[in-house]
Amino acid sequence: MAAAVAATKKEWTACLAKSGGAPGKCEKLEKELVSMSKAAGVECCVAETVGLMRCTGTSSKANGCGAEFLAMRECNRAGGRQLMKGMSGGYEVAPGKGGLFSSAAPSLVASVVPARSLLGMQDFGESYASSMGIHQGEVRF
């Protein structure tokens, strides 16, 4: 069963490579892979792959597609997911993975990424520069 899933995933991946960034062109193979992998108990990261492709192929990429990249990274970990999306919008250490992290990890991963904005980036740049002794309006090279 796992060999059939692997063959279908390879076929789906080849289809995606030829799709020009349009995962909808491979929908038939996608549905087949999802049902086969579910029956076999194998994670194929289909939803994460499609989500990342859709994000990077649209105007949503202006937001960085951070959540999609993180979901893809976690799905593809050899030992399984280490972080999971939490109810608060942040992330949580996955069950059974606490030993991989320091005791401070739960509070760090629970934070939410700030929204990107020009004002936010300017404020950060000014505070960072002032922490290095560079005052507002001053330029150093």
PDB file of C-alpha atoms in Angstrom:
ATOM      1  CA  MET A   1       0.000   0.000   0.000  1.00  0.00           C
ATOM      2  CA  ALA A   2       2.844   2.418   0.875  1.00  0.00           C
ATOM      3  CA  ALA A   3       4.480   1.748  -2.509  1.00  0.00           C
ATOM      4  CA  ALA A   4       1.255   2.695  -4.293  1.00  0.00           C
ATOM      5  CA  VAL A   5       1.043   5.909  -2.260  1.00  0.00           C
ATOM      6  CA  ALA A   6       4.672   6.719  -3.107  1.00  0.00           C
ATOM      7  CA  ALA A   7       4.042   6.130  -6.820  1.00  0.00           C
ATOM      8  CA  THR A   8       0.933   8.319  -6.801  1.00  0.00           C
ATOM      9  CA  LYS A   9       2.770  11.055  -4.892  1.00  0.00           C
ATOM     10  CA  LYS A  10       5.572  10.954  -7.452  1.00  0.00           C
ATOM     11  CA  GLU A  11       3.021  11.260 -10.266  1.00  0.00           C
ATOM     12  CA  TRP A  12       1.244  14.143  -8.477  1.00  0.00           C
ATOM     13  CA  THR A  13       4.553  15.929  -7.858  1.00  0.00           C
ATOM     14  CA  ALA A  14       5.448  15.605 -11.552  1.00  0.00           C
ATOM     15  CA  CYS A  15       2.033  16.984 -12.488  1.00  0.00           C
ATOM     16  CA  LEU A  16       2.523  19.960 -10.135  1.00  0.00           C
ATOM     17  CA  ALA A  17       5.929  20.647 -11.684  1.00  0.00           C
ATOM     18  CA  LYS A  18       4.292  20.887 -15.120  1.00  0.00           C
ATOM     19  CA  SER A  19       1.209  22.819 -13.937  1.00  0.00           C
ATOM     20  CA  GLY A  20       2.782  26.268 -14.052  1.00  0.00           C
ATOM     21  CA  GLY A  21       1.891  26.925 -10.417  1.00  0.00           C
ATOM     22  CA  ALA A  22      -1.763  25.943 -10.804  1.00  0.00           C
ATOM     23  CA  PRO A  23      -2.386  22.987  -8.480  1.00  0.00           C
ATOM     24  CA  GLY A  24      -5.986  22.761  -9.702  1.00  0.00           C
ATOM     25  CA  LYS A  25      -4.687  21.165 -12.909  1.00  0.00           C
ATOM     26  CA  CYS A  26      -3.713  18.101 -10.858  1.00  0.00           C
ATOM     27  CA  GLU A  27      -6.913  17.862  -8.838  1.00  0.00           C
ATOM     28  CA  LYS A  28      -7.764  14.318  -9.928  1.00  0.00           C
ATOM     29  CA  LEU A  29      -4.369  12.996  -8.798  1.00  0.00           C
ATOM     30  CA  GLU A  30      -4.586  15.122  -5.651  1.00  0.00           C
ATOM     31  CA  LYS A  31      -7.901  13.557  -4.607  1.00  0.00           C
ATOM     32  CA  GLU A  32      -6.579  10.082  -5.369  1.00  0.00           C
ATOM     33  CA  LEU A  33      -3.432  10.730  -3.313  1.00  0.00           C
ATOM     34  CA  VAL A  34      -5.408  12.114  -0.378  1.00  0.00           C
ATOM     35  CA  SER A  35      -7.700   9.081  -0.216  1.00  0.00           C
ATOM     36  CA  MET A  36      -4.838   6.600  -0.666  1.00  0.00           C
ATOM     37  CA  SER A  37      -2.624   8.250   1.949  1.00  0.00           C
ATOM     38  CA  LYS A  38      -5.488   8.470   4.431  1.00  0.00           C
ATOM     39  CA  ALA A  39      -6.270   4.764   3.987  1.00  0.00           C
ATOM     40  CA  ALA A  40      -2.586   3.845   4.372  1.00  0.00           C
ATOM     41  CA  GLY A  41      -2.009   6.185   7.321  1.00  0.00           C
ATOM     42  CA  VAL A  42       0.760   8.013   5.461  1.00  0.00           C
ATOM     43  CA  GLU A  43       1.249  11.790   5.578  1.00  0.00           C
ATOM     44  CA  CYS A  44       1.818  13.241   2.104  1.00  0.00           C
ATOM     45  CA  CYS A  45       1.505  16.968   2.946  1.00  0.00           C
ATOM     46  CA  VAL A  46      -1.047  17.535   0.191  1.00  0.00           C
ATOM     47  CA  ALA A  47      -2.983  20.353   1.877  1.00  0.00           C
ATOM     48  CA  GLU A  48       0.268  22.074   2.892  1.00  0.00           C
ATOM     49  CA  THR A  49       1.716  21.810  -0.627  1.00  0.00           C
ATOM     50  CA  VAL A  50      -1.423  23.170  -2.266  1.00  0.00           C
ATOM     51  CA  GLY A  51      -1.738  25.936   0.340  1.00  0.00           C
ATOM     52  CA  LEU A  52       1.838  27.060  -0.225  1.00  0.00           C
ATOM     53  CA  MET A  53       1.467  26.956  -4.019  1.00  0.00           C
ATOM     54  CA  ARG A  54      -1.744  28.985  -3.877  1.00  0.00           C
ATOM     55  CA  CYS A  55      -0.203  31.557  -1.554  1.00  0.00           C
ATOM     56  CA  THR A  56       2.989  32.043  -3.557  1.00  0.00           C
ATOM     57  CA  GLY A  57       1.054  32.164  -6.821  1.00  0.00           C
ATOM     58  CA  THR A  58      -1.281  34.997  -5.796  1.00  0.00           C
ATOM     59  CA  SER A  59      -1.104  38.474  -4.325  1.00  0.00           C
ATOM     60  CA  SER A  60      -1.096  36.809  -0.878  1.00  0.00           C
ATOM     61  CA  LYS A  61       2.652  36.388  -1.270  1.00  0.00           C
ATOM     62  CA  ALA A  62       2.954  40.074  -0.343  1.00  0.00           C
ATOM     63  CA  ASN A  63       2.257  38.927   3.233  1.00  0.00           C
ATOM     64  CA  GLY A  64       5.221  36.531   3.032  1.00  0.00           C
ATOM     65  CA  CYS A  65       3.273  33.231   3.154  1.00  0.00           C
ATOM     66  CA  GLY A  66       4.883  32.598   6.546  1.00  0.00           C
ATOM     67  CA  ALA A  67       2.105  30.385   7.887  1.00  0.00           C
ATOM     68  CA  GLU A  68       2.135  28.301   4.705  1.00  0.00           C
ATOM     69  CA  PHE A  69       5.916  27.871   4.776  1.00  0.00           C
ATOM     70  CA  LEU A  70       5.818  26.884   8.441  1.00  0.00           C
ATOM     71  CA  ALA A  71       3.024  24.368   7.808  1.00  0.00           C
ATOM     72  CA  MET A  72       5.014  22.853   4.938  1.00  0.00           C
ATOM     73  CA  ARG A  73       8.198  22.672   7.008  1.00  0.00           C
ATOM     74  CA  GLU A  74       6.472  21.016   9.949  1.00  0.00           C
ATOM     75  CA  CYS A  75       4.660  18.525   7.733  1.00  0.00           C
ATOM     76  CA  ASN A  76       7.918  17.431   6.100  1.00  0.00           C
ATOM     77  CA  ARG A  77       9.897  16.820   9.296  1.00  0.00           C
ATOM     78  CA  ALA A  78      11.314  13.301   9.348  1.00  0.00           C
ATOM     79  CA  GLY A  79      10.277  12.781  12.982  1.00  0.00           C
ATOM     80  CA  GLY A  80       6.843  14.315  12.557  1.00  0.00           C
ATOM     81  CA  ARG A  81       5.514  17.763  13.373  1.00  0.00           C
ATOM     82  CA  GLN A  82       7.170  19.596  16.241  1.00  0.00           C
ATOM     83  CA  LEU A  83       4.920  22.653  16.192  1.00  0.00           C
ATOM     84  CA  MET A  84       1.165  22.803  15.652  1.00  0.00           C
ATOM     85  CA  LYS A  85      -1.207  25.699  15.050  1.00  0.00           C
ATOM     86  CA  GLY A  86      -2.763  26.692  18.369  1.00  0.00           C
ATOM     87  CA  MET A  87      -6.237  28.024  19.147  1.00  0.00           C
ATOM     88  CA  SER A  88      -4.826  31.484  19.956  1.00  0.00           C
ATOM     89  CA  GLY A  89      -3.408  31.953  16.446  1.00  0.00           C
ATOM     90  CA  GLY A  90       0.139  31.202  17.577  1.00  0.00           C
ATOM     91  CA  TYR A  91       1.740  27.783  17.700  1.00  0.00           C
ATOM     92  CA  GLU A  92       2.085  25.050  20.296  1.00  0.00           C
ATOM     93  CA  VAL A  93       4.705  22.382  20.834  1.00  0.00           C
ATOM     94  CA  ALA A  94       3.267  19.159  19.404  1.00  0.00           C
ATOM     95  CA  PRO A  95       2.300  16.411  21.844  1.00  0.00           C
ATOM     96  CA  GLY A  96       5.292  14.246  22.696  1.00  0.00           C
ATOM     97  CA  LYS A  97       7.814  16.757  21.313  1.00  0.00           C
ATOM     98  CA  GLY A  98       8.359  18.816  24.479  1.00  0.00           C
ATOM     99  CA  GLY A  99      11.692  17.096  25.172  1.00  0.00           C
ATOM    100  CA  LEU A 100      13.138  18.633  22.013  1.00  0.00           C
ATOM    101  CA  PHE A 101      12.724  22.171  23.353  1.00  0.00           C
ATOM    102  CA  SER A 102      13.822  24.221  26.343  1.00  0.00           C
ATOM    103  CA  SER A 103      11.302  25.118  29.025  1.00  0.00           C
ATOM    104  CA  ALA A 104      10.899  28.598  27.461  1.00  0.00           C
ATOM    105  CA  ALA A 105       9.696  27.214  24.110  1.00  0.00           C
ATOM    106  CA  PRO A 106       5.942  27.126  24.832  1.00  0.00           C
ATOM    107  CA  SER A 107       5.857  30.850  25.562  1.00  0.00           C
ATOM    108  CA  LEU A 108       7.971  31.633  22.480  1.00  0.00           C
ATOM    109  CA  VAL A 109       5.961  29.636  19.957  1.00  0.00           C
ATOM    110  CA  ALA A 110       2.652  30.921  21.338  1.00  0.00           C
ATOM    111  CA  SER A 111       3.427  34.418  20.084  1.00  0.00           C
ATOM    112  CA  VAL A 112       1.780  35.717  16.930  1.00  0.00           C
ATOM    113  CA  VAL A 113       3.743  37.276  14.075  1.00  0.00           C
ATOM    114  CA  PRO A 114       3.079  41.020  13.836  1.00  0.00           C
ATOM    115  CA  ALA A 115       1.334  42.318  10.742  1.00  0.00           C
ATOM    116  CA  ARG A 116       3.657  43.675   8.074  1.00  0.00           C
ATOM    117  CA  SER A 117       3.384  47.391   7.431  1.00  0.00           C
ATOM    118  CA  LEU A 118       5.673  50.172   6.322  1.00  0.00           C
ATOM    119  CA  LEU A 119       5.188  51.977   9.637  1.00  0.00           C
ATOM    120  CA  GLY A 120       6.031  48.821  11.587  1.00  0.00           C
ATOM    121  CA  MET A 121       9.224  48.299   9.608  1.00  0.00           C
ATOM    122  CA  GLN A 122      10.228  51.952  10.009  1.00  0.00           C
ATOM    123  CA  ASP A 123       9.606  51.833  13.766  1.00  0.00           C
ATOM    124  CA  PHE A 124      11.676  48.683  14.085  1.00  0.00           C
ATOM    125  CA  GLY A 125      14.477  50.171  11.992  1.00  0.00           C
ATOM    126  CA  GLU A 126      14.565  53.319  14.136  1.00  0.00           C
ATOM    127  CA  SER A 127      14.601  51.403  17.425  1.00  0.00           C
ATOM    128  CA  TYR A 128      17.278  49.024  16.111  1.00  0.00           C
ATOM    129  CA  ALA A 129      19.425  51.931  14.888  1.00  0.00           C
ATOM    130  CA  SER A 130      19.086  53.749  18.210  1.00  0.00           C
ATOM    131  CA  SER A 131      20.161  50.595  20.063  1.00  0.00           C
ATOM    132  CA  MET A 132      23.411  50.849  18.077  1.00  0.00           C
ATOM    133  CA  GLY A 133      23.850  54.559  18.806  1.00  0.00           C
ATOM    134  CA  ILE A 134      22.547  55.790  15.452  1.00  0.00           C
ATOM    135  CA  HIS A 135      20.064  58.619  15.978  1.00  0.00           C
ATOM    136  CA  GLN A 136      17.000  59.339  13.845  1.00  0.00           C
ATOM    137  CA  GLY A 137      17.948  61.003  10.559  1.00  0.00           C
ATOM    138  CA  GLU A 138      21.602  60.047  10.935  1.00  0.00           C
ATOM    139  CA  VAL A 139      23.212  57.845   8.281  1.00  0.00           C
ATOM    140  CA  ARG A 140      26.355  55.752   8.779  1.00  0.00           C
ATOM    141  CA  PHE A 141      28.149  53.566   6.283  1.00  0.00           C
TER     142      PHE A 141
END
